[in-house]
Amino acid sequence: MIGLPRVHHRATDSTNERAKQLAMAGAPHGTLVTADEQSAGRGRQGRVWTAEAGHALLMSLVVRGLGREDALLPLVAAVAVSEACEQTAGVSCAIKWPNDVWIDGRKVCGILVEGRPQEGWAVLGIGLNVSTPSFPGELAETATSLELAASPAPPRDTVLEVLLAALDRWLAASPADTLAAWRKRDALLGAPVAWSGGRGRGAGITDAGALRVDTDAGIVELDAGEVHLKR
Ligand code: BTN
C-alpha cells in the first residue's frame, strides 16, 4: 500500500520540494509528504499554488518504477482524485485537460508532476480543496472546494485514505483503462479551446494524452508540456 513512510509538516515550503529531496536521497515508492500549510506551493507552468492553512489536502507522493507510459501519470492522478471526491463527497467530477479536476465548472484540485524520468522516479503533487469555506477575489469565480460543492466536506484524512487507495489501483491500471476513465470525464469535449497558436473545440485526447482540437484547419494535437490553454 502506498502512503508509507509518511512525513507530515505543519508548515513547509512545498510538499513537492520535500518529496523530491527524499526521492533524491533514495526514498521508496509510495513515500508520502503532507502538510497543513505551504509557504511556496508550486503550480503548473511556474505558477504559485496557494491554499488556506488546514483546509486543503496538500500531498506529494514518490512514484518509482515508471514504465514507458510515464506520460499518463498526470492523467492517472486526475482519475484517482475524481474517484476519491466522488466517493467521499458524492459529487460528480470532470477533468479539464490535462489534469485539473473540476466540480460544476470550477477547479477543486490541481496536480503537478515533477521528477527525473532518467532516474526512474517522479513526484506526484496534489492540492485538493477540501474544507475551504470561500475563495478571495477572482478565485471565487474559478475555484471550489468539497465544502462549497457538497457541505459538509468529508474529513481531510478520510479523503486522503480513499485517494491513496484509488491511486494505488490506478497506478497499476493499464493505459487503456486509464484513458477510458479519463475520457468519461473530459470537460473540454466539444467545448471552446484557445491557446497562443489558435482556437477550436476540444475533440478528445490521443492515447499519448495529447489534447485533440478541432480547428478550421483540421485536427491539431496539443502537448501538455508545451501548450498553455487560455481561460
Ligand atoms: C496546478 O494546478 O497548477 C498544480 C497545483 C499543484 C499544487 C500541489 S499542492 C501539493 C504539492 N506541492 C506543491 O508545491 N504543489 C503541489
Short mmCIF file of C-alpha atoms and ligand atoms in Angstrom, two decimals:
data_model
loop_
_atom_site.label_atom_id
_atom_site.label_comp_id
_atom_site.label_asym_id
_atom_site.label_seq_id
_atom_site.Cartn_x
_atom_site.Cartn_y
_atom_site.Cartn_z
CA MET A 1 0.00 0.00 0.00
CA ILE A 2 1.30 3.44 -0.89
CA GLY A 3 1.40 6.26 1.70
CA LEU A 4 4.20 4.91 3.88
CA PRO A 5 6.61 6.10 5.05
CA ARG A 6 4.75 9.38 5.65
CA VAL A 7 6.19 12.72 6.69
CA HIS A 8 3.67 15.34 7.82
CA HIS A 9 4.66 19.01 8.15
CA ARG A 10 2.53 21.51 9.98
CA ALA A 11 4.15 24.07 7.69
CA THR A 12 6.69 23.68 4.90
CA ASP A 13 7.76 25.41 1.71
CA SER A 14 6.36 22.90 -0.80
CA THR A 15 5.48 19.24 -0.30
CA ASN A 16 6.76 18.61 -3.84
CA GLU A 17 10.12 20.07 -2.89
CA ARG A 18 10.28 17.96 0.31
CA ALA A 19 9.29 14.80 -1.60
CA LYS A 20 11.87 15.50 -4.34
CA GLN A 21 14.60 15.81 -1.71
CA LEU A 22 13.50 12.48 -0.21
CA ALA A 23 13.37 10.82 -3.63
CA MET A 24 16.88 12.06 -4.46
CA ALA A 25 18.04 10.54 -1.16
CA GLY A 26 16.53 7.18 -2.20
CA ALA A 27 13.06 7.21 -0.59
CA PRO A 28 11.00 4.20 -1.71
CA HIS A 29 7.95 4.09 -3.97
CA GLY A 30 4.89 5.25 -2.05
CA THR A 31 6.66 7.68 0.28
CA LEU A 32 4.18 10.41 1.18
CA VAL A 33 4.72 14.02 2.23
CA THR A 34 1.74 16.01 3.53
CA ALA A 35 1.38 19.49 5.02
CA ASP A 36 -1.23 21.70 6.66
CA GLU A 37 0.30 24.78 5.07
CA GLN A 38 2.84 25.68 2.33
CA SER A 39 4.77 28.92 2.04
CA ALA A 40 5.96 28.25 -1.53
CA GLY A 41 3.38 25.91 -3.06
CA ARG A 42 4.12 25.33 -6.74
CA GLY A 43 1.61 25.12 -9.57
CA ARG A 44 1.96 24.16 -13.21
CA GLN A 45 3.76 26.41 -15.69
CA GLY A 46 5.64 28.28 -12.95
CA ARG A 47 2.51 29.48 -11.18
CA VAL A 48 2.14 29.76 -7.41
CA TRP A 49 -0.31 27.48 -5.59
CA THR A 50 -1.98 28.93 -2.53
CA ALA A 51 -4.32 27.28 -0.05
CA GLU A 52 -5.68 28.45 3.28
CA ALA A 53 -3.91 26.64 6.14
CA GLY A 54 -5.57 23.44 7.27
CA HIS A 55 -8.31 23.43 4.64
CA ALA A 56 -6.68 21.66 1.69
CA LEU A 57 -5.17 18.24 1.20
CA LEU A 58 -1.59 19.10 0.24
CA MET A 59 0.36 15.99 -0.65
CA SER A 60 3.23 14.68 -2.71
CA LEU A 61 3.84 11.03 -3.44
CA VAL A 62 7.12 9.49 -4.59
CA VAL A 63 6.45 7.16 -7.53
CA ARG A 64 9.14 4.74 -8.72
CA GLY A 65 9.42 2.01 -11.29
CA LEU A 66 7.82 4.04 -14.03
CA GLY A 67 7.47 2.45 -17.45
CA ARG A 68 7.09 3.87 -20.92
CA GLU A 69 3.61 5.16 -20.09
CA ASP A 70 5.01 7.77 -17.66
CA ALA A 71 3.40 10.48 -19.73
CA LEU A 72 0.00 9.32 -18.48
CA LEU A 73 0.92 9.81 -14.80
CA PRO A 74 -0.81 13.21 -14.53
CA LEU A 75 -3.92 11.68 -16.10
CA VAL A 76 -3.79 8.71 -13.71
CA ALA A 77 -3.70 11.15 -10.79
CA ALA A 78 -6.67 13.15 -12.10
CA VAL A 79 -8.77 10.00 -12.46
CA ALA A 80 -7.87 8.86 -8.92
CA VAL A 81 -8.66 12.30 -7.43
CA SER A 82 -12.00 12.39 -9.27
CA GLU A 83 -12.93 8.98 -7.92
CA ALA A 84 -11.93 9.93 -4.37
CA CYS A 85 -14.03 13.13 -4.50
CA GLU A 86 -16.99 11.25 -5.94
CA GLN A 87 -16.77 8.52 -3.28
CA THR A 88 -16.23 10.74 -0.25
CA ALA A 89 -18.35 13.80 -1.12
CA GLY A 90 -20.92 12.37 -3.54
CA VAL A 91 -20.03 14.97 -6.18
CA SER A 92 -19.53 14.46 -9.88
CA CYS A 93 -16.12 15.44 -11.27
CA ALA A 94 -14.89 16.45 -14.71
CA ILE A 95 -11.26 16.72 -15.79
CA LYS A 96 -10.01 19.75 -17.69
CA TRP A 97 -7.08 18.63 -19.82
CA PRO A 98 -4.55 17.69 -18.79
CA ASN A 99 -5.26 17.23 -15.11
CA ASP A 100 -7.33 19.91 -13.38
CA VAL A 101 -10.24 18.35 -11.52
CA TRP A 102 -13.45 20.36 -11.73
CA ILE A 103 -16.78 20.30 -9.95
CA ASP A 104 -19.57 22.29 -11.60
CA GLY A 105 -17.06 24.09 -13.87
CA ARG A 106 -14.78 25.20 -11.03
CA LYS A 107 -11.37 23.84 -10.12
CA VAL A 108 -11.26 21.76 -6.94
CA CYS A 109 -7.82 20.20 -7.43
CA GLY A 110 -4.52 20.90 -9.18
CA ILE A 111 -1.85 18.31 -9.93
CA LEU A 112 1.85 18.91 -10.53
CA VAL A 113 4.12 16.05 -11.56
CA GLU A 114 7.85 16.70 -11.25
CA GLY A 115 10.72 14.27 -11.41
CA ARG A 116 13.68 12.69 -13.03
CA PRO A 117 12.43 10.15 -15.58
CA GLN A 118 16.02 9.16 -16.34
CA GLU A 119 16.38 8.09 -12.69
CA GLY A 120 13.01 6.30 -12.77
CA TRP A 121 11.12 8.41 -10.26
CA ALA A 122 8.55 11.16 -10.18
CA VAL A 123 6.78 13.18 -7.52
CA LEU A 124 3.04 13.41 -7.83
CA GLY A 125 1.88 16.64 -6.16
CA ILE A 126 -1.80 17.09 -5.41
CA GLY A 127 -3.55 20.14 -3.96
CA LEU A 128 -7.23 19.38 -3.25
CA ASN A 129 -9.50 22.00 -1.69
CA VAL A 130 -11.44 20.11 0.97
CA SER A 131 -12.98 22.36 3.64
CA THR A 132 -12.11 25.80 2.20
CA PRO A 133 -15.14 27.94 3.12
CA SER A 134 -14.59 30.65 0.48
CA PHE A 135 -12.01 31.98 -2.01
CA PRO A 136 -10.75 35.56 -2.27
CA GLY A 137 -11.14 37.90 -5.26
CA GLU A 138 -11.15 36.43 -8.76
CA LEU A 139 -10.57 32.91 -7.41
CA ALA A 140 -14.14 32.91 -6.13
CA GLU A 141 -15.26 32.66 -9.79
CA THR A 142 -12.96 29.80 -10.77
CA ALA A 143 -12.19 27.71 -7.67
CA THR A 144 -14.26 25.47 -5.46
CA SER A 145 -13.87 23.05 -2.56
CA LEU A 146 -15.65 19.91 -1.44
CA GLU A 147 -17.20 22.06 1.30
CA LEU A 148 -18.62 24.53 -1.22
CA ALA A 149 -19.79 21.81 -3.59
CA ALA A 150 -21.24 19.38 -1.06
CA SER A 151 -21.29 20.69 2.51
CA PRO A 152 -20.32 19.31 4.94
CA ALA A 153 -16.97 18.29 3.47
CA PRO A 154 -15.64 14.86 4.43
CA PRO A 155 -12.69 14.92 6.88
CA ARG A 156 -9.36 15.55 5.15
CA ASP A 157 -7.94 12.27 6.48
CA THR A 158 -10.84 10.32 5.02
CA VAL A 159 -10.26 11.92 1.62
CA LEU A 160 -6.54 11.09 1.89
CA GLU A 161 -7.23 7.45 2.77
CA VAL A 162 -9.67 6.97 -0.11
CA LEU A 163 -7.38 8.85 -2.51
CA LEU A 164 -4.36 6.69 -1.64
CA ALA A 165 -6.40 3.55 -2.29
CA ALA A 166 -7.57 4.97 -5.63
CA LEU A 167 -4.02 5.97 -6.59
CA ASP A 168 -2.74 2.51 -5.70
CA ARG A 169 -5.33 0.96 -8.02
CA TRP A 170 -4.93 3.42 -10.90
CA LEU A 171 -1.12 3.33 -10.81
CA ALA A 172 -1.42 -0.38 -11.57
CA ALA A 173 -4.12 0.04 -14.24
CA SER A 174 -3.49 -0.41 -17.95
CA PRO A 175 -3.10 2.70 -20.15
CA ALA A 176 -6.34 1.67 -21.94
CA ASP A 177 -8.33 1.62 -18.67
CA THR A 178 -6.81 4.93 -17.55
CA LEU A 179 -7.63 6.61 -20.86
CA ALA A 180 -11.20 5.26 -20.76
CA ALA A 181 -11.76 6.57 -17.22
CA TRP A 182 -10.24 9.95 -18.15
CA ARG A 183 -12.31 10.24 -21.35
CA LYS A 184 -15.55 9.65 -19.42
CA ARG A 185 -14.82 12.88 -17.51
CA ASP A 186 -13.44 15.04 -20.37
CA ALA A 187 -14.59 18.60 -19.55
CA LEU A 188 -13.32 20.02 -22.86
CA LEU A 189 -15.05 17.59 -25.20
CA GLY A 190 -16.89 19.83 -27.67
CA ALA A 191 -16.03 22.95 -25.63
CA PRO A 192 -14.24 26.06 -26.96
CA VAL A 193 -10.46 25.84 -26.55
CA ALA A 194 -7.95 28.64 -27.17
CA TRP A 195 -4.15 28.72 -26.92
CA SER A 196 -1.42 31.02 -28.17
CA GLY A 197 -1.37 29.21 -31.54
CA GLY A 198 -5.07 29.09 -32.30
CA ARG A 199 -8.55 28.13 -31.24
CA GLY A 200 -11.12 25.43 -31.83
CA ARG A 201 -13.21 22.85 -29.99
CA GLY A 202 -11.96 20.02 -27.81
CA ALA A 203 -12.07 16.71 -29.65
CA GLY A 204 -10.83 14.27 -27.01
CA ILE A 205 -7.31 13.09 -26.22
CA THR A 206 -4.86 10.83 -28.03
CA ASP A 207 -3.60 7.59 -26.48
CA ALA A 208 -0.45 9.54 -25.51
CA GLY A 209 -2.52 12.08 -23.56
CA ALA A 210 -2.29 14.98 -26.04
CA LEU A 211 -5.37 17.18 -26.48
CA ARG A 212 -7.10 16.97 -29.87
CA VAL A 213 -8.61 20.24 -31.03
CA ASP A 214 -10.96 20.60 -33.97
CA THR A 215 -9.91 23.83 -35.75
CA ASP A 216 -10.76 25.46 -39.09
CA ALA A 217 -7.52 23.92 -40.38
CA GLY A 218 -8.37 20.41 -39.15
CA ILE A 219 -7.44 18.44 -36.04
CA VAL A 220 -4.47 19.79 -34.07
CA GLU A 221 -2.77 17.87 -31.26
CA LEU A 222 -1.51 19.83 -28.24
CA ASP A 223 1.16 18.53 -25.88
CA ALA A 224 0.55 19.27 -22.18
CA GLY A 225 4.21 20.11 -21.55
CA GLU A 226 4.28 22.75 -24.26
CA VAL A 227 0.87 24.35 -24.53
CA HIS A 228 -0.94 26.60 -22.09
CA LEU A 229 -4.68 26.91 -22.70
CA LYS A 230 -6.20 30.35 -22.39
CA ARG A 231 -9.01 30.71 -19.86
C1 BTN B 1 -1.72 23.41 -10.73
O1 BTN B 1 -2.92 23.25 -10.94
O2 BTN B 1 -1.12 24.39 -11.16
C2 BTN B 1 -0.98 22.37 -9.91
C3 BTN B 1 -1.04 22.68 -8.45
C4 BTN B 1 -0.37 21.63 -7.58
C5 BTN B 1 -0.35 22.02 -6.14
C6 BTN B 1 0.14 20.94 -5.23
S1 BTN B 1 -0.12 21.32 -3.53
C7 BTN B 1 0.86 19.97 -3.05
C8 BTN B 1 2.04 19.92 -4.00
N1 BTN B 1 3.12 20.78 -3.53
C9 BTN B 1 3.33 21.82 -4.35
O3 BTN B 1 4.19 22.71 -4.18
N2 BTN B 1 2.49 21.76 -5.40
C10 BTN B 1 1.62 20.59 -5.34
#
